[in-house]
Amino acid sequence: DTGVSQDPRHKITKRGQNVTFRCDPISEHNRLYWYRQTLGQGPEFLTYFQNEAQLEKSRLLSDRFSAERPKGSFSTLEIQRTEQGDSAMYLCASSLGAGSNYGYTFGSGTRLTVV
Amino acid sequence: SQKIEQNSEALNIQEGKTATLTCNYTNYSPAYLQWYRQDPGRGPVFLLLIRENEKEKRKERLKVTFDTTLKQSLFHITASQPADSATYLCAPLGSGNTGKLIFGQGTTLQVKP
C-alpha cells in the first residue's frame, strides 16, 4: 500500500464547469475525510465518511458540492458550477477509527484553479 | 465557536537552535492534540499525538507539551536542521467518536544554516 492517492494532482477549469476528484485511501482505513486548503491557511474540514456512510458535512459544503464513497473504498468529490472562490487545494485523508492513535494519512491533494 | 491559533508570523532560527511553536485553543476541550508537518504543495504528515492526561510527549528531536489549563500546546524541535523547514500545523481532536480534526492556520519554520 503506497498511502493515500488523489487524482488528478492539478485541475484547471473554466467557471461554471463541473469537476470531480478521486481519492483512494489506505485500504484498511475505514474513515475518509475531505479538506480544503487555501494559501496561508490550515486545512478546512469539508466532510467525512465511515465506511460508505457520510457522517458529517461542514457548513462550508454548499449544495454545489457532493461527495460519495461507494462500497466504503475510494471516494469522489464533485463540485458543480465551479466558481473562482472554489480555487484551492483539496485534500483527502484516511484513518483507522477516529485517528486518535496514529493520526490521519493525507494524500498530496488536488490543486483546483477556476479561471 | 472553536478557535485554534498558531503564530501567524514565520519563525526564523539558526541551525542547531531549538524551535518552539505555540498552539492556543478556545471554546474547546480536546481529548487529544496532534501535530503535523506540511511541505509546499504536499499534504500534511502526522508527527505526534498527545493526550489530555499527558503533560509531555517526545519523539527523537521533537517534544510536545499539552496544558489543558492554559489551553495551549507547545511544539519543540531541538538541534534544528535546515531540513526541518516547513509549516507545522496543530489539530486538536475532541473526545467522542467524531474523529474530525480542526486545524490551526500553521506556523512556517525556516531554519537557516
Coordinates of N, CA and C in Angstrom, one line a residue:
Chain A
D1 N 0.8 -1.2 0.0 CA 0.0 0.0 0.0 C 0.9 1.2 0.0
T2 N 0.6 2.1 -1.0 CA 1.5 3.3 -1.1 C 1.0 4.5 -0.4
G3 N 0.0 4.4 0.4 CA -0.6 5.6 1.1 C -1.9 6.0 0.4
V4 N -2.2 7.3 0.6 CA -3.5 7.9 0.1 C -3.2 8.5 -1.3
S5 N -3.9 8.1 -2.3 CA -3.7 8.6 -3.6 C -4.8 9.6 -4.0
Q6 N -4.5 10.7 -4.6 CA -5.5 11.6 -5.1 C -5.3 11.8 -6.6
D7 N -6.4 12.0 -7.3 CA -6.3 12.2 -8.8 C -7.4 13.1 -9.2
P8 N -7.1 14.1 -10.1 CA -5.8 14.5 -10.6 C -5.0 15.3 -9.6
R9 N -3.7 15.5 -9.8 CA -2.9 16.4 -9.0 C -3.2 17.9 -9.2
H10 N -3.5 18.2 -10.4 CA -3.9 19.6 -10.8 C -5.1 19.5 -11.7
K11 N -5.9 20.6 -11.6 CA -7.1 20.7 -12.4 C -7.3 22.2 -12.7
I12 N -7.4 22.5 -13.9 CA -7.7 23.9 -14.3 C -9.1 23.8 -15.0
T13 N -10.0 24.6 -14.6 CA -11.3 24.5 -15.2 C -11.9 25.9 -15.4
K14 N -12.8 26.0 -16.3 CA -13.5 27.3 -16.5 C -14.7 27.4 -15.5
R15 N -14.9 28.6 -15.1 CA -16.0 28.9 -14.2 C -17.3 28.3 -14.8
G16 N -18.1 27.7 -14.0 CA -19.3 27.1 -14.4 C -19.3 25.7 -14.8
Q17 N -18.0 25.1 -15.0 CA -17.9 23.7 -15.3 C -18.0 22.9 -14.0
N18 N -18.2 21.6 -14.2 CA -18.2 20.6 -13.1 C -16.9 19.9 -13.1
V19 N -16.4 19.6 -11.9 CA -15.2 18.9 -11.7 C -15.4 17.7 -10.7
T20 N -14.7 16.7 -10.9 CA -14.7 15.5 -10.0 C -13.3 15.1 -9.6
F21 N -13.1 14.9 -8.3 CA -11.8 14.5 -7.8 C -12.0 13.1 -7.2
R22 N -10.9 12.3 -7.3 CA -10.9 11.0 -6.7 C -9.9 10.8 -5.6
C23 N -10.3 10.0 -4.6 CA -9.3 9.7 -3.5 C -9.4 8.2 -3.3
D24 N -8.2 7.6 -3.2 CA -8.1 6.2 -2.9 C -7.3 6.1 -1.5
P25 N -8.1 5.8 -0.5 CA -7.4 5.8 0.9 C -6.6 4.5 1.1
I26 N -5.9 4.4 2.2 CA -5.3 3.2 2.6 C -6.3 2.2 2.8
S27 N -6.1 1.0 2.3 CA -7.2 0.0 2.2 C -7.8 -0.4 3.5
E28 N -7.0 -0.5 4.5 CA -7.6 -0.9 5.8 C -8.2 0.2 6.6
H29 N -8.1 1.4 6.1 CA -8.7 2.6 6.9 C -10.2 2.7 6.6
N30 N -11.0 2.8 7.7 CA -12.4 2.8 7.5 C -12.9 4.2 7.4
R31 N -12.1 5.2 7.8 CA -12.6 6.6 7.7 C -11.9 7.4 6.6
L32 N -12.6 8.2 6.0 CA -12.1 9.0 4.9 C -12.6 10.5 5.1
Y33 N -11.7 11.4 4.9 CA -12.0 12.8 5.1 C -11.7 13.7 3.9
W34 N -12.4 14.7 3.7 CA -12.1 15.7 2.7 C -11.9 17.0 3.4
Y35 N -10.8 17.7 3.0 CA -10.5 19.0 3.5 C -10.2 19.9 2.3
R36 N -10.3 21.2 2.5 CA -9.9 22.2 1.5 C -8.9 23.2 2.2
Q37 N -7.9 23.5 1.4 CA -6.9 24.4 2.0 C -6.5 25.5 1.0
T38 N -6.6 26.8 1.5 CA -6.1 27.9 0.6 C -4.8 28.4 1.2
L39 N -4.2 29.2 0.4 CA -2.8 29.6 0.7 C -2.7 30.3 2.1
G40 N -1.8 29.9 2.9 CA -1.6 30.5 4.2 C -2.5 30.1 5.3
Q41 N -3.4 29.2 4.9 CA -4.4 28.7 5.9 C -4.2 27.2 6.2
G42 N -4.7 26.8 7.3 CA -4.7 25.4 7.6 C -5.9 24.7 6.8
P43 N -5.8 23.4 6.7 CA -6.9 22.7 6.1 C -8.3 22.9 6.8
E44 N -9.3 23.1 6.0 CA -10.7 23.3 6.5 C -11.5 22.0 6.2
F45 N -12.1 21.5 7.2 CA -12.9 20.3 7.1 C -14.1 20.5 6.2
L46 N -14.3 19.5 5.3 CA -15.5 19.5 4.4 C -16.5 18.5 4.8
T47 N -16.0 17.2 4.9 CA -16.9 16.1 5.1 C -16.1 14.9 5.5
Y48 N -16.8 13.9 6.1 CA -16.1 12.6 6.3 C -17.0 11.4 6.3
F49 N -16.4 10.3 6.0 CA -17.1 9.0 5.8 C -16.6 8.0 6.8
Q50 N -17.5 7.2 7.3 CA -17.0 6.0 8.0 C -17.6 4.9 7.1
N51 N -16.7 4.1 6.6 CA -17.1 3.1 5.5 C -17.8 3.9 4.4
E52 N -19.0 3.4 4.1 CA -19.7 4.1 3.0 C -20.6 5.2 3.5
A53 N -20.8 5.4 4.8 CA -21.7 6.4 5.3 C -21.1 7.7 5.5
Q54 N -21.7 8.7 4.9 CA -21.3 10.1 5.1 C -21.8 10.6 6.5
L55 N -20.9 10.8 7.4 CA -21.4 11.1 8.8 C -21.5 12.6 9.1
E56 N -20.8 13.4 8.4 CA -20.8 14.8 8.7 C -20.4 15.7 7.5
K57 N -21.1 16.8 7.4 CA -20.8 17.7 6.3 C -20.6 19.1 6.9
S58 N -19.6 19.8 6.5 CA -19.4 21.2 7.0 C -20.4 22.1 6.4
R59 N -20.6 23.2 7.1 CA -21.5 24.3 6.5 C -20.8 24.9 5.3
L60 N -19.5 24.7 5.2 CA -18.7 25.2 4.0 C -19.2 24.5 2.8
L61 N -19.7 23.3 2.9 CA -20.0 22.4 1.8 C -21.4 22.9 1.3
S62 N -21.4 23.7 0.2 CA -22.6 24.2 -0.3 C -23.3 23.1 -1.1
D63 N -24.5 23.4 -1.6 CA -25.2 22.4 -2.4 C -24.5 22.0 -3.7
R64 N -23.5 22.8 -4.1 CA -22.8 22.5 -5.3 C -21.8 21.4 -5.1
F65 N -21.5 21.1 -3.9 CA -20.5 20.1 -3.5 C -21.2 18.8 -3.2
S66 N -20.7 17.7 -3.7 CA -21.2 16.4 -3.2 C -20.1 15.4 -3.2
A67 N -20.2 14.5 -2.2 CA -19.1 13.5 -2.0 C -19.8 12.2 -1.9
E68 N -19.1 11.1 -2.4 CA -19.6 9.8 -2.2 C -18.4 8.9 -1.9
R69 N -18.8 7.8 -1.3 CA -17.8 6.7 -1.0 C -18.5 5.4 -1.2
P70 N -18.7 5.0 -2.5 CA -19.5 3.8 -2.7 C -18.6 2.6 -2.2
K71 N -19.3 1.7 -1.6 CA -18.7 0.4 -1.1 C -17.6 0.7 -0.1
G72 N -17.5 1.9 0.5 CA -16.5 2.1 1.5 C -15.1 2.1 1.1
S73 N -14.9 2.2 -0.2 CA -13.5 2.2 -0.7 C -13.0 3.6 -1.1
F74 N -12.9 3.8 -2.4 CA -12.5 5.1 -2.9 C -13.6 6.1 -2.7
S75 N -13.3 7.4 -2.8 CA -14.3 8.4 -2.7 C -14.1 9.4 -3.8
T76 N -15.2 10.1 -4.1 CA -15.2 11.2 -5.1 C -15.8 12.4 -4.5
L77 N -15.2 13.5 -4.9 CA -15.8 14.8 -4.5 C -16.1 15.6 -5.8
E78 N -17.3 16.0 -6.0 CA -17.7 16.7 -7.2 C -18.1 18.1 -6.8
I79 N -17.7 19.0 -7.6 CA -18.1 20.4 -7.5 C -18.8 20.8 -8.8
Q80 N -20.1 21.2 -8.6 CA -20.8 21.6 -9.8 C -20.8 23.1 -10.0
R81 N -20.9 23.6 -11.2 CA -20.9 25.0 -11.5 C -19.8 25.8 -10.7
T82 N -18.6 25.4 -11.0 CA -17.5 25.9 -10.2 C -17.5 27.5 -10.3
E83 N -17.0 28.0 -9.2 CA -16.8 29.5 -9.0 C -15.3 29.7 -8.7
Q84 N -14.9 30.9 -9.0 CA -13.5 31.3 -8.7 C -13.1 31.0 -7.2
G85 N -14.0 31.2 -6.4 CA -13.8 31.0 -4.9 C -13.5 29.6 -4.6
D86 N -13.8 28.7 -5.5 CA -13.6 27.2 -5.3 C -12.1 26.9 -5.5
S87 N -11.3 27.8 -6.0 CA -9.9 27.5 -6.3 C -9.2 27.3 -4.9
A88 N -8.6 26.2 -4.8 CA -8.0 25.7 -3.6 C -7.3 24.4 -3.8
M89 N -6.6 23.9 -2.7 CA -6.1 22.6 -2.7 C -7.1 21.7 -2.0
Y90 N -7.5 20.6 -2.6 CA -8.5 19.7 -2.0 C -7.7 18.5 -1.5
L91 N -7.8 18.3 -0.2 CA -7.0 17.2 0.4 C -7.9 16.1 0.9
C92 N -7.5 14.9 0.7 CA -8.2 13.7 1.2 C -7.3 13.1 2.3
A93 N -7.9 12.5 3.3 CA -7.1 11.8 4.3 C -7.9 10.6 4.8
S94 N -7.2 9.6 5.3 CA -7.9 8.4 5.8 C -7.3 8.1 7.2
S95 N -8.1 7.4 7.9 CA -7.6 6.9 9.3 C -8.3 5.6 9.6
L96 N -7.7 4.9 10.6 CA -8.3 3.7 11.2 C -9.0 4.2 12.4
G97 N -10.3 4.1 12.4 CA -11.0 4.7 13.5 C -10.9 6.2 13.5
A98 N -11.0 6.8 14.7 CA -11.0 8.2 14.8 C -9.7 8.9 14.7
G99 N -8.6 8.1 14.4 CA -7.3 8.7 14.2 C -6.7 9.1 15.5
S100 N -7.2 8.7 16.6 CA -6.7 9.2 17.8 C -5.4 8.5 18.3
N101 N -4.9 7.5 17.6 CA -3.7 6.9 17.9 C -2.6 7.1 16.9
Y102 N -2.9 7.1 15.7 CA -1.9 7.2 14.6 C -2.1 8.4 13.7
G103 N -3.0 9.2 14.0 CA -3.3 10.4 13.1 C -3.9 10.0 11.8
Y104 N -4.0 11.0 11.0 CA -4.5 10.9 9.7 C -3.4 10.7 8.7
T105 N -3.6 10.0 7.6 CA -2.7 9.9 6.5 C -3.3 10.7 5.3
F106 N -2.6 11.8 4.9 CA -3.1 12.6 3.9 C -2.6 12.2 2.5
G107 N -3.3 12.5 1.5 CA -2.8 12.5 0.1 C -2.1 13.8 -0.2
S108 N -1.6 13.8 -1.4 CA -0.8 15.0 -1.8 C -1.8 16.1 -2.3
G109 N -3.0 15.8 -2.4 CA -4.0 16.9 -2.8 C -4.2 17.0 -4.3
T110 N -5.4 17.7 -4.6 CA -5.7 18.1 -5.9 C -5.8 19.6 -5.9
R111 N -4.9 20.2 -6.7 CA -4.9 21.7 -6.8 C -5.9 22.1 -7.9
L112 N -7.0 22.8 -7.5 CA -8.0 23.3 -8.4 C -7.8 24.8 -8.7
T113 N -7.8 25.1 -9.9 CA -7.8 26.5 -10.3 C -9.0 26.7 -11.2
V114 N -9.8 27.7 -10.8 CA -11.0 28.0 -11.6 C -10.7 29.4 -12.3
V115 N -10.8 29.4 -13.6 CA -10.5 30.6 -14.4 C -11.7 31.2 -15.0
Chain B
S1 N -17.4 30.1 19.0 CA -17.0 29.0 18.2 C -15.6 28.5 18.5
Q2 N -15.3 27.3 18.1 CA -14.0 26.8 18.4 C -12.9 27.5 17.6
K3 N -11.8 27.8 18.3 CA -10.8 28.6 17.6 C -9.4 28.1 18.0
I4 N -8.6 27.9 17.0 CA -7.2 27.4 17.2 C -6.3 28.5 16.6
E5 N -5.3 28.9 17.4 CA -4.4 30.0 17.0 C -3.0 29.5 17.1
Q6 N -2.3 29.7 16.0 CA -0.9 29.4 15.9 C -0.2 30.7 15.5
N7 N 1.1 30.8 15.8 CA 1.9 32.0 15.4 C 1.7 32.2 13.9
S8 N 1.1 33.4 13.5 CA 0.9 33.6 12.1 C 2.2 34.0 11.4
E9 N 3.1 34.6 12.2 CA 4.4 35.0 11.5 C 5.3 33.9 11.5
A10 N 6.1 33.9 10.4 CA 7.1 32.8 10.2 C 8.2 32.9 11.4
L11 N 8.7 31.7 11.7 CA 9.7 31.6 12.8 C 11.0 31.3 12.1
N12 N 12.0 32.2 12.2 CA 13.3 32.0 11.6 C 14.3 31.8 12.7
I13 N 15.0 30.6 12.6 CA 16.0 30.4 13.6 C 17.3 29.8 12.9
Q14 N 18.3 29.8 13.7 CA 19.6 29.3 13.2 C 19.7 27.8 13.4
E15 N 20.4 27.2 12.5 CA 20.6 25.7 12.6 C 21.2 25.4 14.0
G16 N 20.7 24.3 14.6 CA 21.3 23.9 15.9 C 20.5 24.4 17.1
K17 N 19.7 25.5 16.9 CA 18.9 26.0 18.0 C 17.6 25.2 18.1
T18 N 16.9 25.5 19.2 CA 15.6 24.9 19.5 C 14.5 25.8 19.0
A19 N 13.6 25.2 18.2 CA 12.5 25.9 17.7 C 11.3 25.6 18.6
T20 N 10.5 26.6 19.0 CA 9.3 26.4 19.8 C 8.1 27.1 19.1
L21 N 7.1 26.2 18.8 CA 5.9 26.7 18.2 C 4.8 26.6 19.1
T22 N 3.8 27.5 19.0 CA 2.7 27.6 20.0 C 1.4 27.3 19.3
C23 N 0.5 26.6 20.1 CA -0.8 26.4 19.6 C -1.8 26.7 20.8
N24 N -2.6 27.7 20.6 CA -3.6 28.0 21.6 C -5.0 27.7 21.1
Y25 N -5.9 27.3 22.0 CA -7.3 27.0 21.5 C -8.3 27.5 22.5
T26 N -9.4 27.9 22.0 CA -10.5 28.4 22.8 C -11.8 27.7 22.5
N27 N -12.7 27.8 23.4 CA -14.1 27.1 23.3 C -13.9 25.7 22.8
Y28 N -13.0 25.0 23.5 CA -12.7 23.7 23.0 C -12.1 22.9 24.2
S29 N -12.4 21.6 24.3 CA -11.8 20.8 25.3 C -11.4 19.5 24.6
P30 N -10.3 19.6 23.9 CA -9.8 18.4 23.2 C -9.3 17.3 24.1
A31 N -9.6 16.1 23.7 CA -9.1 14.9 24.4 C -7.7 14.6 23.9
Y32 N -7.4 15.0 22.7 CA -6.1 14.7 22.0 C -5.7 15.9 21.3
L33 N -4.4 16.0 21.0 CA -3.9 17.1 20.1 C -2.8 16.5 19.3
Q34 N -2.9 16.8 18.0 CA -2.0 16.2 17.0 C -1.2 17.4 16.4
W35 N 0.0 17.0 16.0 CA 0.9 18.0 15.2 C 1.3 17.3 13.9
Y36 N 1.2 18.2 12.9 CA 1.5 17.7 11.5 C 2.6 18.6 10.9
R37 N 3.3 18.1 10.0 CA 4.2 18.9 9.2 C 3.7 18.9 7.7
Q38 N 3.8 20.1 7.1 CA 3.4 20.2 5.7 C 4.4 21.0 4.9
D39 N 4.9 20.3 3.8 CA 5.8 20.9 2.9 C 5.0 21.5 1.8
P40 N 5.6 22.5 1.1 CA 4.8 23.2 0.0 C 4.3 22.2 -1.1
G41 N 3.0 22.3 -1.4 CA 2.5 21.5 -2.4 C 2.2 20.1 -2.0
R42 N 2.3 19.8 -0.8 CA 2.1 18.4 -0.3 C 1.0 18.4 0.8
G43 N 0.5 17.2 1.1 CA -0.4 17.1 2.2 C 0.3 17.1 3.5
P44 N -0.4 17.3 4.6 CA 0.2 17.3 5.9 C 0.7 15.8 6.3
V45 N 1.7 15.8 7.1 CA 2.2 14.5 7.5 C 2.2 14.4 9.0
F46 N 1.5 13.4 9.6 CA 1.4 13.2 11.0 C 2.7 13.1 11.7
L47 N 2.9 13.8 12.8 CA 4.2 13.8 13.6 C 4.0 13.1 14.9
L48 N 3.1 13.8 15.7 CA 3.0 13.3 17.1 C 1.5 13.6 17.6
L49 N 1.1 12.8 18.6 CA -0.2 12.9 19.2 C 0.1 13.0 20.7
I50 N -0.6 13.8 21.4 CA -0.5 13.9 22.9 C -2.0 13.9 23.4
R51 N -2.2 13.1 24.5 CA -3.5 13.0 25.1 C -3.6 14.0 26.2
E52 N -4.8 14.3 26.6 CA -5.1 15.3 27.6 C -4.5 14.9 29.0
N53 N -4.3 13.6 29.2 CA -3.7 13.3 30.5 C -2.2 13.1 30.5
E54 N -1.6 13.5 29.4 CA -0.2 13.5 29.2 C 0.3 14.9 29.2
K55 N 1.3 15.2 30.0 CA 1.9 16.6 30.0 C 2.9 16.8 28.9
E56 N 3.6 15.7 28.5 CA 4.7 15.8 27.6 C 4.8 14.5 26.8
K57 N 5.2 14.7 25.5 CA 5.5 13.5 24.7 C 6.7 13.8 23.8
R58 N 7.6 12.8 23.7 CA 8.8 13.0 22.9 C 8.9 12.0 21.8
K59 N 9.6 12.4 20.7 CA 9.9 11.5 19.6 C 11.1 12.1 18.9
E60 N 12.2 11.4 19.1 CA 13.5 11.8 18.6 C 13.8 13.3 19.0
R61 N 13.9 14.2 18.0 CA 14.2 15.6 18.4 C 13.0 16.4 18.6
L62 N 11.8 15.8 18.6 CA 10.6 16.5 18.8 C 10.0 16.3 20.2
K63 N 9.5 17.4 20.8 CA 8.8 17.3 22.1 C 7.5 18.2 22.0
V64 N 6.5 17.6 22.5 CA 5.2 18.3 22.6 C 4.7 18.3 24.0
T65 N 4.2 19.5 24.4 CA 3.5 19.6 25.7 C 2.1 20.0 25.5
F66 N 1.3 19.7 26.5 CA -0.2 19.9 26.4 C -0.6 20.4 27.8
D67 N -1.0 21.7 27.9 CA -1.5 22.2 29.1 C -3.0 22.6 29.0
T68 N -3.8 21.7 29.6 CA -5.3 21.9 29.4 C -5.8 23.1 30.2
T69 N -5.0 23.5 31.2 CA -5.5 24.7 32.0 C -5.2 25.9 31.2
L70 N -4.1 26.0 30.6 CA -3.7 27.2 29.7 C -4.4 27.1 28.4
K71 N -4.9 25.9 28.0 CA -5.4 25.6 26.7 C -4.4 25.9 25.6
Q72 N -3.2 25.2 25.8 CA -2.1 25.5 25.0 C -1.2 24.3 24.8
S73 N -0.7 24.1 23.6 CA 0.3 23.1 23.3 C 1.5 23.8 22.7
L74 N 2.7 23.3 23.2 CA 4.0 23.8 22.6 C 4.7 22.6 21.9
F75 N 5.2 23.0 20.8 CA 5.9 22.0 19.9 C 7.4 22.4 19.8
H76 N 8.3 21.6 20.2 CA 9.7 21.9 20.2 C 10.5 21.0 19.3
I77 N 11.4 21.6 18.5 CA 12.3 20.9 17.7 C 13.7 21.2 18.2
T78 N 14.4 20.3 18.8 CA 15.7 20.6 19.3 C 16.8 20.3 18.2
A79 N 17.9 20.9 18.3 CA 19.0 20.8 17.3 C 18.5 20.9 15.9
S80 N 17.8 22.0 15.7 CA 17.1 22.1 14.4 C 18.0 22.1 13.2
Q81 N 17.5 21.6 12.1 CA 18.3 21.5 10.8 C 17.5 22.2 9.7
P82 N 18.2 22.6 8.7 CA 17.5 23.2 7.5 C 16.4 22.3 7.0
A83 N 16.5 21.0 7.1 CA 15.5 20.1 6.6 C 14.2 20.1 7.4
D84 N 14.3 20.7 8.6 CA 13.1 20.9 9.4 C 12.2 22.1 8.9
S85 N 12.7 22.8 8.0 CA 12.0 24.0 7.4 C 10.7 23.5 6.8
A86 N 9.6 24.0 7.3 CA 8.3 23.5 6.8 C 7.2 24.3 7.5
T87 N 5.9 24.0 7.2 CA 4.8 24.6 8.0 C 4.4 23.5 9.0
Y88 N 4.1 23.9 10.2 CA 3.7 22.9 11.2 C 2.3 23.3 11.7
L89 N 1.4 22.3 11.7 CA 0.0 22.5 12.0 C -0.4 21.8 13.3
C90 N -1.1 22.4 14.1 CA -1.7 21.7 15.3 C -3.1 21.4 15.0
A91 N -3.6 20.4 15.6 CA -5.0 19.9 15.3 C -5.5 19.2 16.5
P92 N -6.3 19.9 17.4 CA -7.0 19.3 18.5 C -8.1 18.3 18.0
L93 N -8.3 17.3 18.7 CA -9.3 16.3 18.4 C -10.2 16.1 19.6
G94 N -11.5 16.4 19.4 CA -12.4 16.3 20.5 C -12.6 14.8 21.0
S95 N -13.2 14.7 22.1 CA -13.5 13.3 22.6 C -14.7 12.8 21.9
G96 N -15.0 11.6 22.1 CA -16.1 11.0 21.4 C -15.6 10.4 20.1
N97 N -16.5 10.1 19.2 CA -16.1 9.3 18.1 C -16.1 10.0 16.7
T98 N -16.1 11.4 16.8 CA -16.3 12.1 15.5 C -15.0 12.0 14.7
G99 N -13.8 12.0 15.3 CA -12.6 11.9 14.6 C -12.3 13.1 13.7
K100 N -13.1 14.2 13.9 CA -12.9 15.3 13.0 C -11.8 16.3 13.5
L101 N -10.7 16.4 12.8 CA -9.7 17.3 13.2 C -10.0 18.7 12.7
I102 N -9.8 19.7 13.6 CA -9.8 21.1 13.2 C -8.4 21.6 13.3
F103 N -7.9 22.2 12.2 CA -6.5 22.6 12.1 C -6.4 24.1 12.4
G104 N -5.2 24.4 13.0 CA -4.8 25.8 13.1 C -4.3 26.2 11.7
Q105 N -4.0 27.5 11.6 CA -3.5 28.0 10.3 C -2.1 27.6 10.0
G106 N -1.4 27.1 11.0 CA 0.0 26.7 10.8 C 1.0 27.8 11.0
T107 N 2.2 27.4 11.4 CA 3.4 28.3 11.6 C 4.5 27.8 10.7
T108 N 5.0 28.7 9.9 CA 6.1 28.3 9.0 C 7.4 28.5 9.7
L109 N 8.2 27.5 9.7 CA 9.5 27.5 10.3 C 10.6 27.5 9.3
Q110 N 11.5 28.4 9.4 CA 12.7 28.5 8.5 C 14.0 28.3 9.3
V111 N 14.7 27.3 9.0 CA 15.9 27.0 9.7 C 17.1 27.4 8.8
K112 N 17.9 28.3 9.2 CA 19.0 28.8 8.4 C 20.3 28.1 8.8
P113 N 21.1 27.7 7.7 CA 22.4 27.1 8.0 C 23.4 28.1 8.6

